[in-house]
Short mmCIF file of C-alpha atoms and ligand atoms in Angstrom, two decimals:
data_model
loop_
_atom_site.label_atom_id
_atom_site.label_comp_id
_atom_site.label_asym_id
_atom_site.label_seq_id
_atom_site.Cartn_x
_atom_site.Cartn_y
_atom_site.Cartn_z
CA MET A 34 -47.10 -32.52 -31.99
CA SER A 35 -44.60 -34.80 -30.34
CA ALA A 36 -42.63 -33.69 -27.28
CA PRO A 37 -38.93 -32.86 -27.78
CA GLY A 38 -36.87 -36.00 -27.59
CA SER A 39 -39.90 -38.24 -28.01
CA SER A 40 -38.47 -40.16 -30.98
CA ARG A 41 -35.35 -40.91 -28.89
CA ALA A 42 -37.59 -41.96 -26.00
CA GLY A 43 -39.60 -44.10 -28.43
CA SER A 44 -36.50 -45.90 -29.69
CA ALA A 45 -35.38 -46.47 -26.12
CA ARG A 46 -38.74 -48.05 -25.36
CA ALA A 47 -38.55 -50.22 -28.45
CA GLY A 48 -35.14 -51.76 -28.10
CA GLY A 49 -33.16 -50.05 -25.35
CA SER A 50 -30.42 -47.47 -25.67
CA GLN A 51 -27.86 -47.39 -28.45
CA ARG A 52 -25.12 -47.71 -25.86
CA SER A 53 -26.54 -51.07 -24.70
CA ASP A 54 -26.37 -52.37 -28.26
CA ILE A 55 -23.04 -54.13 -27.69
CA ALA A 56 -21.95 -57.69 -28.38
CA MET A 57 -23.00 -60.40 -25.95
CA PHE A 58 -20.37 -61.96 -23.68
CA HIS A 59 -21.06 -65.34 -25.30
CA VAL A 60 -19.50 -67.46 -22.55
CA MET A 61 -22.35 -66.34 -20.31
CA ASP A 62 -24.82 -67.79 -22.85
CA VAL A 63 -22.88 -71.08 -22.74
CA LEU A 64 -23.09 -71.06 -18.93
CA ALA A 65 -26.86 -70.44 -19.10
CA ALA A 66 -27.31 -73.32 -21.60
CA SER A 67 -25.20 -75.57 -19.32
CA ALA A 68 -27.36 -74.66 -16.31
CA ALA A 69 -30.53 -75.46 -18.31
CA ARG A 70 -29.07 -78.87 -19.26
CA ARG A 71 -28.17 -79.61 -15.65
CA ALA A 72 -31.64 -78.59 -14.51
CA ALA A 73 -33.07 -81.08 -17.03
CA GLY A 74 -30.97 -83.83 -15.40
CA LEU A 75 -28.50 -84.08 -18.30
CA GLU A 76 -24.72 -84.43 -17.97
CA VAL A 77 -22.61 -81.29 -18.30
CA VAL A 78 -18.82 -81.37 -18.45
CA SER A 79 -17.75 -77.78 -18.01
CA LEU A 80 -14.65 -76.75 -19.90
CA ALA A 81 -16.19 -73.34 -20.44
CA ALA A 82 -16.30 -71.50 -17.16
CA GLY A 83 -13.38 -69.26 -16.29
CA GLN A 84 -13.68 -70.09 -12.65
CA PRO A 85 -12.27 -72.49 -10.06
CA SER A 86 -14.45 -75.37 -8.91
CA THR A 87 -13.29 -74.95 -5.31
CA PRO A 88 -14.70 -72.80 -2.50
CA ALA A 89 -12.96 -69.80 -0.96
CA PRO A 90 -9.96 -70.60 1.28
CA ALA A 91 -10.80 -71.90 4.77
CA PRO A 92 -9.67 -68.70 6.61
CA VAL A 93 -12.02 -66.68 4.38
CA LEU A 94 -14.92 -68.98 5.23
CA ARG A 95 -14.13 -68.63 8.93
CA ALA A 96 -13.92 -64.84 8.57
CA VAL A 97 -17.29 -64.61 6.81
CA ARG A 98 -19.00 -66.71 9.48
CA SER A 99 -17.58 -64.49 12.16
CA ALA A 100 -18.59 -61.33 10.26
CA LEU A 101 -22.16 -62.60 9.86
CA ALA A 102 -22.34 -63.26 13.57
CA THR A 103 -20.81 -60.04 14.82
CA ASP A 104 -20.82 -57.27 12.20
CA VAL A 105 -23.61 -54.99 11.08
CA LEU A 106 -22.30 -55.29 7.51
CA GLY A 107 -23.67 -51.94 6.44
CA TYR A 108 -22.26 -49.62 3.79
CA THR A 109 -18.50 -49.19 3.95
CA GLU A 110 -16.13 -46.48 2.72
CA SER A 111 -16.46 -46.27 -1.08
CA ALA A 112 -12.83 -47.24 -1.62
CA GLY A 113 -13.11 -50.22 0.73
CA ILE A 114 -12.50 -50.95 4.41
CA ALA A 115 -9.11 -49.99 5.81
CA PRO A 116 -8.08 -53.51 6.96
CA LEU A 117 -8.66 -54.88 3.46
CA ARG A 118 -6.79 -52.04 1.73
CA THR A 119 -3.93 -52.62 4.18
CA ALA A 120 -3.96 -56.40 3.53
CA ILE A 121 -3.89 -55.82 -0.25
CA ALA A 122 -1.02 -53.31 0.07
CA GLY A 123 0.84 -55.88 2.19
CA HIS A 124 0.29 -58.50 -0.52
CA TYR A 125 2.29 -56.34 -2.98
CA ARG A 126 5.12 -56.12 -0.47
CA THR A 127 5.17 -59.88 0.17
CA ARG A 128 4.70 -61.01 -3.39
CA TYR A 129 6.58 -58.42 -5.44
CA GLY A 130 8.69 -56.53 -2.89
CA LEU A 131 6.76 -53.37 -3.82
CA GLU A 132 5.87 -50.67 -1.32
CA VAL A 133 2.20 -49.89 -1.86
CA ASP A 134 0.31 -47.50 0.39
CA PRO A 135 -3.21 -48.57 1.42
CA ALA A 136 -4.33 -45.20 -0.02
CA ASP A 137 -3.18 -46.44 -3.47
CA VAL A 138 -5.71 -49.30 -3.29
CA VAL A 139 -9.35 -48.96 -4.32
CA VAL A 140 -11.49 -52.00 -3.56
CA THR A 141 -14.15 -52.68 -6.21
CA THR A 142 -17.06 -54.93 -7.12
CA GLY A 143 -14.96 -57.53 -8.91
CA SER A 144 -12.19 -56.29 -11.17
CA SER A 145 -15.10 -55.86 -13.62
CA GLY A 146 -16.25 -52.97 -11.43
CA ALA A 147 -12.73 -51.57 -11.43
CA PHE A 148 -12.62 -51.56 -15.23
CA THR A 149 -15.87 -49.59 -15.47
CA LEU A 150 -14.60 -47.10 -12.89
CA ILE A 151 -11.25 -46.45 -14.51
CA PHE A 152 -12.73 -46.33 -18.02
CA LEU A 153 -15.12 -43.64 -16.80
CA ALA A 154 -12.49 -41.83 -14.74
CA ALA A 155 -9.79 -41.77 -17.42
CA PHE A 156 -11.45 -41.82 -20.86
CA ASP A 157 -13.91 -39.58 -22.65
CA VAL A 158 -16.31 -40.44 -25.45
CA GLY A 159 -14.29 -40.92 -28.63
CA ASP A 160 -11.01 -41.76 -26.88
CA ARG A 161 -9.05 -44.59 -28.48
CA VAL A 162 -8.13 -47.53 -26.27
CA ALA A 163 -5.94 -50.38 -27.50
CA MET A 164 -6.17 -54.04 -26.50
CA ALA A 165 -5.05 -57.42 -27.77
CA ARG A 166 -7.02 -59.47 -30.26
CA PRO A 167 -7.71 -62.21 -29.12
CA GLY A 168 -8.57 -60.62 -25.79
CA TYR A 169 -11.08 -60.48 -22.98
CA PRO A 170 -14.37 -59.43 -24.61
CA ALA A 171 -15.75 -57.43 -21.69
CA TYR A 172 -13.02 -54.78 -22.15
CA ARG A 173 -14.04 -54.27 -25.75
CA ASN A 174 -17.77 -54.39 -25.16
CA SER A 175 -17.80 -52.12 -22.09
CA LEU A 176 -15.50 -49.57 -23.75
CA ARG A 177 -17.91 -49.46 -26.68
CA ALA A 178 -20.88 -48.99 -24.34
CA LEU A 179 -19.05 -45.98 -22.94
CA GLY A 180 -18.45 -44.50 -26.39
CA CYS A 181 -14.72 -45.23 -26.64
CA GLU A 182 -13.08 -46.41 -29.85
CA VAL A 183 -11.45 -49.81 -29.42
CA VAL A 184 -8.18 -50.33 -31.30
CA GLU A 185 -7.59 -54.07 -31.59
CA LEU A 186 -3.94 -55.13 -31.83
CA ASP A 187 -3.48 -58.35 -33.79
CA CYS A 188 -1.61 -60.62 -31.42
CA GLY A 189 -0.91 -63.96 -33.04
CA ALA A 190 1.66 -66.70 -32.71
CA ALA A 191 4.43 -64.49 -34.14
CA THR A 192 4.37 -62.21 -31.08
CA GLY A 193 3.45 -64.87 -28.52
CA PHE A 194 -0.16 -63.56 -28.51
CA VAL A 195 0.81 -60.45 -26.54
CA PRO A 196 0.94 -56.76 -27.54
CA THR A 197 4.37 -55.31 -28.23
CA VAL A 198 5.94 -51.86 -28.30
CA GLU A 199 6.38 -52.28 -32.08
CA MET A 200 2.59 -52.61 -32.48
CA LEU A 201 2.10 -49.38 -30.53
CA ASP A 202 4.76 -47.59 -32.59
CA ALA A 203 2.90 -48.64 -35.73
CA LEU A 204 -0.33 -46.86 -34.68
CA ASP A 205 -1.14 -43.48 -36.27
CA SER A 206 -0.98 -41.78 -32.87
CA PRO A 207 -0.63 -42.92 -29.25
CA PRO A 208 -3.95 -44.17 -27.90
CA ALA A 209 -5.49 -42.74 -24.70
CA GLY A 210 -5.22 -46.16 -23.11
CA LEU A 211 -3.71 -49.61 -23.49
CA ILE A 212 -5.09 -52.67 -21.70
CA VAL A 213 -2.81 -55.67 -21.28
CA ALA A 214 -3.52 -58.90 -19.43
CA SER A 215 -0.83 -61.25 -18.17
CA PRO A 216 -1.60 -64.09 -17.77
CA ALA A 217 -4.21 -63.42 -20.43
CA ASN A 218 -7.70 -64.63 -21.11
CA PRO A 219 -8.36 -66.48 -23.44
CA THR A 220 -4.79 -67.48 -24.28
CA GLY A 221 -3.10 -67.98 -20.91
CA THR A 222 -0.03 -66.25 -22.32
CA VAL A 223 2.29 -64.26 -20.08
CA ILE A 224 4.11 -61.00 -20.84
CA THR A 225 7.70 -61.33 -19.60
CA PRO A 226 8.78 -58.85 -16.89
CA HIS A 227 11.12 -57.26 -19.46
CA ASP A 228 8.36 -56.80 -22.04
CA LEU A 229 5.83 -55.51 -19.49
CA ALA A 230 8.39 -52.94 -18.34
CA ALA A 231 8.94 -51.89 -21.97
CA LEU A 232 5.18 -51.46 -22.50
CA ALA A 233 4.84 -49.49 -19.25
CA THR A 234 7.72 -47.21 -20.23
CA TRP A 235 6.29 -46.66 -23.72
CA CYS A 236 2.92 -45.73 -22.21
CA ALA A 237 4.50 -43.36 -19.67
CA ASP A 238 6.51 -41.69 -22.48
CA HIS A 239 3.51 -41.32 -24.80
CA GLY A 240 0.81 -40.17 -22.35
CA THR A 241 -1.05 -43.47 -22.75
CA LEU A 242 -2.73 -44.88 -19.65
CA LEU A 243 -1.57 -48.47 -19.18
CA ILE A 244 -4.18 -50.66 -17.52
CA SER A 245 -2.45 -53.87 -16.48
CA ASP A 246 -4.89 -56.70 -15.77
CA GLU A 247 -3.06 -58.90 -13.28
CA ILE A 248 -6.06 -60.81 -11.95
CA TYR A 249 -4.58 -64.22 -12.91
CA HIS A 250 -1.35 -63.61 -11.03
CA GLY A 251 -0.40 -66.58 -8.88
CA ILE A 252 -1.58 -69.04 -11.55
CA GLU A 253 1.66 -69.45 -13.51
CA TYR A 254 3.46 -72.45 -15.01
CA ALA A 255 6.50 -71.09 -16.84
CA GLY A 256 8.13 -68.43 -14.74
CA PRO A 257 7.10 -65.44 -12.70
CA THR A 258 4.83 -62.59 -13.67
CA SER A 259 5.64 -59.01 -12.73
CA CYS A 260 3.60 -56.04 -11.63
CA ALA A 261 3.32 -52.95 -13.85
CA TRP A 262 3.85 -50.76 -10.78
CA ALA A 263 7.41 -52.09 -10.59
CA THR A 264 8.02 -49.87 -13.65
CA SER A 265 5.40 -47.15 -13.68
CA ARG A 266 3.13 -45.84 -10.96
CA GLU A 267 1.36 -43.90 -13.70
CA SER A 268 -0.27 -47.20 -14.70
CA VAL A 269 -3.38 -48.79 -13.22
CA VAL A 270 -3.00 -52.32 -11.86
CA MET A 271 -6.03 -54.60 -11.62
CA GLY A 272 -6.39 -57.36 -9.05
CA SER A 273 -9.21 -59.65 -7.96
CA VAL A 274 -10.02 -62.38 -5.48
CA SER A 275 -11.86 -64.22 -8.27
CA LYS A 276 -9.25 -66.49 -9.82
CA TYR A 277 -6.17 -67.41 -7.73
CA PHE A 278 -8.17 -66.92 -4.52
CA SER A 279 -11.07 -69.04 -5.84
CA MET A 280 -13.74 -66.46 -5.00
CA THR A 281 -15.48 -65.50 -8.27
CA GLY A 282 -18.99 -65.07 -6.88
CA TRP A 283 -17.89 -62.90 -3.99
CA ARG A 284 -17.54 -60.08 -6.51
CA LEU A 285 -14.50 -58.40 -5.11
CA GLY A 286 -11.55 -56.87 -6.89
CA TRP A 287 -9.25 -53.93 -6.50
CA MET A 288 -7.03 -51.55 -8.40
CA LEU A 289 -3.88 -49.60 -7.71
CA VAL A 290 -4.72 -46.11 -8.89
CA PRO A 291 -2.33 -43.26 -9.76
CA GLN A 292 -2.90 -40.16 -7.65
CA ARG A 293 -4.43 -38.09 -10.48
CA TYR A 294 -7.42 -40.44 -10.93
CA ARG A 295 -8.18 -41.08 -7.25
CA ARG A 296 -10.76 -38.40 -6.55
CA GLY A 297 -12.57 -39.10 -9.83
CA VAL A 298 -12.70 -42.82 -9.06
CA GLU A 299 -13.99 -42.04 -5.58
CA ARG A 300 -16.72 -39.73 -6.91
CA LEU A 301 -17.76 -42.34 -9.46
CA THR A 302 -17.82 -45.33 -7.15
CA ALA A 303 -19.70 -43.41 -4.42
CA ASN A 304 -22.38 -42.49 -6.93
CA LEU A 305 -22.53 -45.71 -8.95
CA THR A 306 -22.45 -48.43 -6.28
CA ILE A 307 -21.83 -46.65 -2.94
CA CYS A 308 -19.31 -49.35 -1.95
CA PRO A 309 -18.24 -52.91 -2.78
CA PRO A 310 -20.09 -55.72 -0.93
CA ALA A 311 -19.40 -55.40 2.82
CA VAL A 312 -19.70 -59.10 3.54
CA SER A 313 -17.13 -60.00 0.89
CA GLN A 314 -14.76 -57.30 2.10
CA ALA A 315 -14.92 -58.56 5.68
CA ALA A 316 -14.15 -62.07 4.45
CA ALA A 317 -11.46 -61.15 1.93
CA VAL A 318 -9.19 -59.68 4.60
CA ALA A 319 -8.35 -63.32 5.41
CA ALA A 320 -7.55 -64.19 1.77
CA PHE A 321 -3.99 -62.91 2.18
CA ASP A 322 -3.20 -65.05 5.26
CA PRO A 323 -0.36 -67.57 4.74
CA GLU A 324 -2.89 -70.39 5.30
CA SER A 325 -5.09 -69.08 2.47
CA ILE A 326 -2.10 -68.65 0.18
CA ALA A 327 -1.04 -72.27 0.85
CA GLU A 328 -4.54 -73.48 -0.02
CA CYS A 329 -4.59 -71.41 -3.23
CA ASP A 330 -1.13 -72.72 -4.19
CA SER A 331 -2.46 -76.26 -3.85
CA HIS A 332 -5.17 -75.40 -6.39
CA VAL A 333 -2.47 -74.15 -8.75
CA GLU A 334 -0.75 -77.54 -8.46
CA ARG A 335 -3.99 -79.20 -9.57
CA TYR A 336 -4.36 -76.75 -12.47
CA ALA A 337 -0.83 -77.67 -13.54
CA ALA A 338 -1.73 -81.38 -13.50
CA ASN A 339 -4.99 -80.68 -15.39
CA ARG A 340 -3.11 -78.62 -17.93
CA ALA A 341 -0.80 -81.54 -18.71
CA VAL A 342 -3.76 -83.95 -19.04
CA LEU A 343 -5.61 -81.56 -21.34
CA LEU A 344 -2.62 -80.77 -23.55
CA ASP A 345 -1.84 -84.49 -23.92
CA GLY A 346 -5.45 -85.36 -24.67
CA LEU A 347 -5.80 -82.55 -27.21
CA ALA A 348 -2.60 -83.66 -28.95
CA THR A 349 -4.12 -87.15 -29.28
CA LEU A 350 -7.18 -85.53 -30.85
CA GLY A 351 -4.87 -83.74 -33.31
CA VAL A 352 -5.38 -80.32 -31.68
CA THR A 353 -1.90 -78.86 -31.41
CA ASP A 354 -2.18 -75.30 -32.72
CA ILE A 355 -2.53 -73.55 -29.38
CA ALA A 356 -1.27 -70.38 -27.71
CA PRO A 357 1.43 -70.96 -25.06
CA PRO A 358 -0.67 -71.66 -21.91
CA ASP A 359 1.90 -70.27 -19.45
CA GLY A 360 -0.61 -68.99 -16.91
CA ALA A 361 -4.32 -68.79 -15.96
CA PHE A 362 -6.32 -71.95 -16.65
CA TYR A 363 -7.10 -71.84 -20.35
CA VAL A 364 -6.07 -73.49 -23.56
CA TYR A 365 -6.88 -71.44 -26.65
CA ALA A 366 -6.87 -73.73 -29.65
CA ASP A 367 -7.23 -73.33 -33.39
CA ILE A 368 -9.74 -75.91 -34.59
CA GLY A 369 -10.13 -74.50 -38.09
CA ASP A 370 -9.96 -78.02 -39.52
CA VAL A 371 -13.29 -78.89 -37.89
CA THR A 372 -15.25 -75.62 -37.95
CA ASP A 373 -15.35 -72.08 -39.25
CA ASP A 374 -18.27 -71.18 -36.99
CA SER A 375 -17.15 -71.69 -33.39
CA LEU A 376 -20.34 -70.19 -31.95
CA SER A 377 -22.72 -72.77 -33.45
CA TRP A 378 -20.11 -75.58 -33.18
CA CYS A 379 -19.82 -75.05 -29.41
CA ALA A 380 -23.62 -74.85 -29.05
CA ARG A 381 -24.02 -78.09 -31.04
CA VAL A 382 -21.31 -79.97 -29.11
CA LEU A 383 -22.90 -78.91 -25.82
CA ALA A 384 -26.33 -80.06 -26.98
CA ASP A 385 -25.01 -83.37 -28.39
CA THR A 386 -22.47 -84.35 -25.72
CA GLY A 387 -22.77 -82.09 -22.68
CA VAL A 388 -19.23 -80.70 -23.11
CA ALA A 389 -19.31 -76.94 -22.62
CA MET A 390 -16.56 -74.87 -24.28
CA ALA A 391 -16.18 -71.15 -24.92
CA PRO A 392 -16.40 -70.14 -28.59
CA GLY A 393 -13.40 -68.22 -29.85
CA ALA A 394 -15.75 -65.73 -31.51
CA ASP A 395 -16.11 -64.14 -28.08
CA PHE A 396 -12.43 -63.25 -27.90
CA ASP A 397 -11.42 -62.61 -31.47
CA THR A 398 -13.68 -60.59 -33.75
CA ARG A 399 -11.65 -61.60 -36.82
CA SER A 400 -10.42 -65.21 -36.55
CA GLY A 401 -12.35 -66.46 -33.53
CA ASN A 402 -14.74 -68.46 -35.67
CA ARG A 403 -12.04 -71.12 -35.92
CA THR A 404 -10.95 -71.19 -32.28
CA VAL A 405 -12.20 -72.42 -28.90
CA ARG A 406 -11.16 -71.80 -25.33
CA LEU A 407 -11.07 -74.74 -22.95
CA SER A 408 -10.82 -74.16 -19.21
CA PHE A 409 -8.93 -76.60 -17.02
CA ALA A 410 -9.97 -75.02 -13.72
CA GLY A 411 -12.23 -77.97 -12.83
CA THR A 412 -11.39 -81.40 -11.51
CA THR A 413 -8.95 -83.72 -13.30
CA ALA A 414 -11.78 -86.26 -13.70
CA GLU A 415 -13.83 -83.62 -15.51
CA ILE A 416 -11.01 -82.93 -17.97
CA GLU A 417 -10.64 -86.67 -18.65
CA ARG A 418 -14.39 -87.09 -19.16
CA GLY A 419 -14.46 -84.07 -21.47
CA LEU A 420 -11.68 -85.52 -23.62
CA GLU A 421 -13.47 -88.87 -23.79
CA LEU A 422 -16.69 -87.21 -25.01
CA LEU A 423 -14.82 -84.98 -27.46
CA THR A 424 -12.97 -87.83 -29.21
CA PRO A 425 -15.87 -88.93 -31.47
CA VAL A 426 -16.83 -85.27 -32.01
CA PHE A 427 -13.45 -84.44 -33.54
CA GLU A 428 -13.41 -87.66 -35.60
CA THR A 429 -16.87 -86.95 -37.06
CA SER A 430 -16.29 -83.22 -37.54
CA ARG A 431 -13.07 -83.95 -39.49
CA LEU A 432 -14.84 -86.48 -41.68
CA HIS A 433 -17.51 -83.89 -42.52
CA ALA A 434 -14.98 -81.09 -42.98
CA GLY A 435 -12.83 -83.33 -45.18
C1 PLP B 493 -8.83 -61.15 -18.11
C2 PLP B 493 -9.98 -60.92 -17.18
N1 PLP B 493 -10.11 -59.71 -16.61
C3 PLP B 493 -11.13 -59.45 -15.79
C4 PLP B 493 -12.10 -60.41 -15.50
C5 PLP B 493 -13.21 -60.05 -14.56
O1 PLP B 493 -13.11 -60.78 -13.36
P1 PLP B 493 -13.75 -60.36 -11.96
O2 PLP B 493 -14.73 -59.27 -12.22
O3 PLP B 493 -14.39 -61.59 -11.44
O4 PLP B 493 -12.61 -59.88 -11.10
C6 PLP B 493 -12.01 -61.67 -16.08
C7 PLP B 493 -13.03 -62.70 -15.82
O5 PLP B 493 -13.04 -63.78 -16.37
C8 PLP B 493 -10.91 -61.94 -16.94
O6 PLP B 493 -10.75 -63.14 -17.52
#
């Protein structure tokens, strides 16, 4: 006779849990294939990675050296060290004119860690959570791992690739949560301050938790972004040192958390990870110094130059059907005239030429087979080299498609 639960245990042994049976974050596979190529001594031109090619700002590097020399760097408070929470709160005052209390700030292991925490703290199994399609795949995949139902809002050219109040009104009932990102990944599109305020108000009126992913703030080309807390302190605001601050691998993010979720978030983070990395926290305090901000702004100037080079080059290749890249460092392009299978097309182009791109299938479960995301976070020379290598690829692919 088998023990109770043994068939479940058997299936777990065979292939892992059902909850782990989620889609892969395909960009990570592209990064692994790129690393393997590099290790084999082959050229890789990375237009895939959603990360800066620069180190952390100089004051952060000085701060980490000093911390290594003088601090124990043991566990910290679960919600983060007081000087960092104070520095982050001050950042909202300086950048947005918003009064944020350090107690509103929870420091996390990347904003990725913040998403897991707030999903667990705010949603139960079966809750419906809405997000844009195309959108950042990790929201969708982690929500599914946690048993939530993902409601994908079709965000195409007609609505500037961003969710609207009209889309929410058209749902059968208000969802438990809505995630918006501005600037967004993969599209780089920005929700105007007016539209973000309208979404925040709708959510507050309908009992929907708005989670506003603002981790690309500071990387903007067409006007300012706004913070959801300017409208509703019932929303959750996500931040990170990964993108603007050029610190992806330091794994540090934060969120502004409404009072009612704070204790739950604290209980979860204490049990799940104890605290975010101490060494990164000690260093990140210096990320908000004026000297760091000036260094980060100089990166944004380079992204702006890269963006122009990439858009020009793509136009020459006949790739013009793209989402408005008003922020972040991505171009999301429709290349349906050369492929209807972006996953294998990207793998083939990487193997044949060394140009790494992110397949649209990652971001859009419906039409992503005909799209790619190109990152312009690298050097200008890299963008130029990528375009050079892609020219014959597009010519040949069109010949075959035609
Ligand atoms: C829109 C968006 N949100 C969140 C993340 C997670 O970033 P991190 O965990 O490094 O803060 C990313 C990473 O690419 C992203 O593009």
